[in-house]
GROMACS .gro file of C-alpha atoms in nm:
model
  145
    1MET     CA    1   3.138   2.039  -0.259
    2GLU     CA    2   2.801   2.084  -0.091
    3PHE     CA    3   2.485   2.114  -0.304
    4ASP     CA    4   2.443   2.488  -0.232
    5GLU     CA    5   2.811   2.552  -0.308
    6ALA     CA    6   2.780   2.359  -0.633
    7ILE     CA    7   2.483   2.573  -0.735
    8ALA     CA    8   2.671   2.892  -0.650
    9ALA     CA    9   2.972   2.770  -0.849
   10GLY     CA   10   2.749   2.707  -1.150
   11ASP     CA   11   2.808   2.333  -1.151
   12PRO     CA   12   2.618   2.211  -1.461
   13CYS     CA   13   2.539   1.882  -1.287
   14VAL     CA   14   2.318   2.054  -1.033
   15GLU     CA   15   2.221   2.369  -1.217
   16ALA     CA   16   1.918   2.204  -1.376
   17SER     CA   17   1.786   2.093  -1.040
   18ALA     CA   18   1.863   2.415  -0.856
   19SER     CA   19   1.505   2.532  -0.891
   20ALA     CA   20   1.373   2.210  -0.737
   21ALA     CA   21   1.162   2.273  -0.433
   22PRO     CA   22   1.179   2.050  -0.125
   23GLN     CA   23   1.427   1.767  -0.092
   24ASP     CA   24   1.151   1.508  -0.114
   25ILE     CA   25   1.056   1.574  -0.476
   26VAL     CA   26   1.089   1.267  -0.696
   27THR     CA   27   1.199   1.326  -1.054
   28ILE     CA   28   1.103   1.093  -1.335
   29ILE     CA   29   1.367   1.122  -1.606
   30VAL     CA   30   1.257   0.989  -1.945
   31CYS     CA   31   1.492   0.926  -2.235
   32SER     CA   32   1.324   1.124  -2.511
   33SER     CA   33   1.559   1.000  -2.783
   34CYS     CA   34   1.464   0.632  -2.742
   35ARG     CA   35   1.356   0.488  -3.075
   36ASP     CA   36   1.148   0.185  -3.154
   37ALA     CA   37   1.299  -0.154  -3.241
   38THR     CA   38   1.336  -0.055  -3.608
   39GLY     CA   39   1.562   0.237  -3.517
   40THR     CA   40   1.366   0.480  -3.731
   41ASP     CA   41   1.408   0.855  -3.682
   42ALA     CA   42   1.032   0.909  -3.720
   43ARG     CA   43   0.882   1.163  -3.483
   44PRO     CA   44   0.749   1.152  -3.228
   45ARG     CA   45   0.990   0.891  -3.102
   46PRO     CA   46   0.859   0.637  -2.850
   47GLY     CA   47   1.065   0.809  -2.580
   48GLU     CA   48   0.892   1.139  -2.656
   49VAL     CA   49   0.555   0.965  -2.643
   50LEU     CA   50   0.640   0.810  -2.305
   51ALA     CA   51   0.758   1.146  -2.169
   52SER     CA   52   0.441   1.325  -2.284
   53ALA     CA   53   0.214   1.052  -2.149
   54THR     CA   54   0.398   1.049  -1.816
   55ARG     CA   55   0.366   1.426  -1.788
   56ALA     CA   56  -0.007   1.403  -1.871
   57GLN     CA   57  -0.069   1.135  -1.608
   58ASN     CA   58   0.124   1.310  -1.333
   59SER     CA   59  -0.088   1.533  -1.114
   60ALA     CA   60   0.128   1.515  -0.802
   61SER     CA   61   0.309   1.828  -0.690
   62ASP     CA   62   0.583   1.615  -0.533
   63VAL     CA   63   0.669   1.442  -0.862
   64ARG     CA   64   0.813   1.611  -1.167
   65VAL     CA   65   0.886   1.478  -1.513
   66GLU     CA   66   1.198   1.571  -1.709
   67GLU     CA   67   1.337   1.457  -2.043
   68VAL     CA   68   1.698   1.392  -2.138
   69GLU     CA   69   1.846   1.320  -2.479
   70CYS     CA   70   1.993   0.982  -2.389
   71LEU     CA   71   2.022   0.756  -2.085
   72GLY     CA   72   2.268   0.530  -2.268
   73ASN     CA   73   2.051   0.221  -2.232
   74CYS     CA   74   1.978   0.170  -2.601
   75LYS     CA   75   1.981  -0.211  -2.594
   76ARG     CA   76   1.689  -0.201  -2.348
   77ARG     CA   77   1.524   0.095  -2.510
   78LEU     CA   78   1.248   0.298  -2.373
   79SER     CA   79   1.434   0.396  -2.064
   80ALA     CA   80   1.352   0.610  -1.767
   81ALA     CA   81   1.490   0.677  -1.422
   82LEU     CA   82   1.355   0.774  -1.081
   83THR     CA   83   1.563   1.003  -0.864
   84LYS     CA   84   1.517   1.165  -0.526
   85PRO     CA   85   1.772   1.382  -0.344
   86GLY     CA   86   1.966   1.183  -0.085
   87ALA     CA   87   1.819   0.853  -0.204
   88TRP     CA   88   1.915   0.573  -0.437
   89SER     CA   89   1.837   0.632  -0.807
   90TYR     CA   90   1.678   0.370  -1.029
   91VAL     CA   91   1.718   0.317  -1.404
   92PHE     CA   92   1.461   0.115  -1.595
   93GLY     CA   93   1.453  -0.026  -1.947
   94ASP     CA   94   1.228  -0.236  -2.167
   95LEU     CA   95   0.944   0.008  -2.097
   96ARG     CA   96   0.652   0.058  -2.331
   97PRO     CA   97   0.488   0.391  -2.415
   98GLU     CA   98   0.193   0.269  -2.206
   99ALA     CA   99   0.416   0.255  -1.894
  100ALA     CA  100   0.354   0.620  -1.807
  101GLY     CA  101   0.112   0.528  -1.529
  102ASP     CA  102   0.366   0.282  -1.389
  103LEU     CA  103   0.633   0.551  -1.377
  104VAL     CA  104   0.400   0.789  -1.195
  105ALA     CA  105   0.288   0.516  -0.952
  106GLY     CA  106   0.652   0.421  -0.891
  107ALA     CA  107   0.744   0.784  -0.827
  108GLN     CA  108   0.460   0.825  -0.579
  109LEU     CA  109   0.566   0.505  -0.402
  110PHE     CA  110   0.927   0.630  -0.396
  111HIS     CA  111   0.809   0.961  -0.250
  112THR     CA  112   0.658   0.782   0.050
  113SER     CA  113   0.980   0.588   0.115
  114THR     CA  114   1.162   0.690   0.431
  115ASP     CA  115   1.477   0.482   0.380
  116GLY     CA  116   1.583   0.617   0.039
  117LEU     CA  117   1.488   0.296  -0.141
  118LEU     CA  118   1.208   0.226  -0.387
  119PRO     CA  119   1.000  -0.043  -0.215
  120TRP     CA  120   0.970  -0.373  -0.402
  121ARG     CA  121   0.618  -0.435  -0.272
  122GLY     CA  122   0.369  -0.222  -0.455
  123ARG     CA  123   0.612  -0.146  -0.736
  124PRO     CA  124   0.446  -0.186  -1.079
  125ASP     CA  125   0.558  -0.501  -1.263
  126SER     CA  126   0.726  -0.304  -1.542
  127LEU     CA  127   0.948  -0.141  -1.280
  128LYS     CA  128   1.034  -0.480  -1.129
  129ARG     CA  129   1.132  -0.665  -1.445
  130GLY     CA  130   1.268  -0.355  -1.617
  131LEU     CA  131   1.520  -0.261  -1.348
  132VAL     CA  132   1.859  -0.195  -1.509
  133ALA     CA  133   2.051  -0.031  -1.225
  134ARG     CA  134   2.019   0.096  -0.872
  135ILE     CA  135   2.266   0.379  -0.810
  136PRO     CA  136   2.366   0.483  -0.457
  137PRO     CA  137   2.333   0.844  -0.345
  138LEU     CA  138   2.660   1.034  -0.379
  139ALA     CA  139   2.636   1.135  -0.013
  140LEU     CA  140   2.708   0.773   0.075
  141PHE     CA  141   3.068   0.832  -0.036
  142LYS     CA  142   3.106   1.188   0.091
  143ASP     CA  143   3.327   1.118   0.392
  144LYS     CA  144   3.524   0.829   0.243
  145THR     CA  145   3.876   0.897   0.126
   0.00000   0.00000   0.00000
């Protein structure tokens, strides 16, 4: 199913991104439910702090910041991801609330990428050592049966 068809069909996987502008927008996804090492339910949670700080540091119109309840990376808590349509997606863990600037810098670097990959050179250290997964774009498998 093509992206436009999926939107028209009300596919919940793409519905949230249907309002996204151009295909070159990078989305920073922050796990807002990430807790600290003690596991306390105290609010704001470190994930919420990271999301707010990332939003505050982002002034680029080609980068947006979204929150999700859980990225399922609890053992390497304080998790975030960088996504870009048609490109590889990156999941990071072991982040600190102070990593907001790194996420924004990484997103801006990703935005300038022409090959769909987040360049290693210039990537903030927290996004080098915190890499959990690199996920291929779904279009890579589109024509395979």
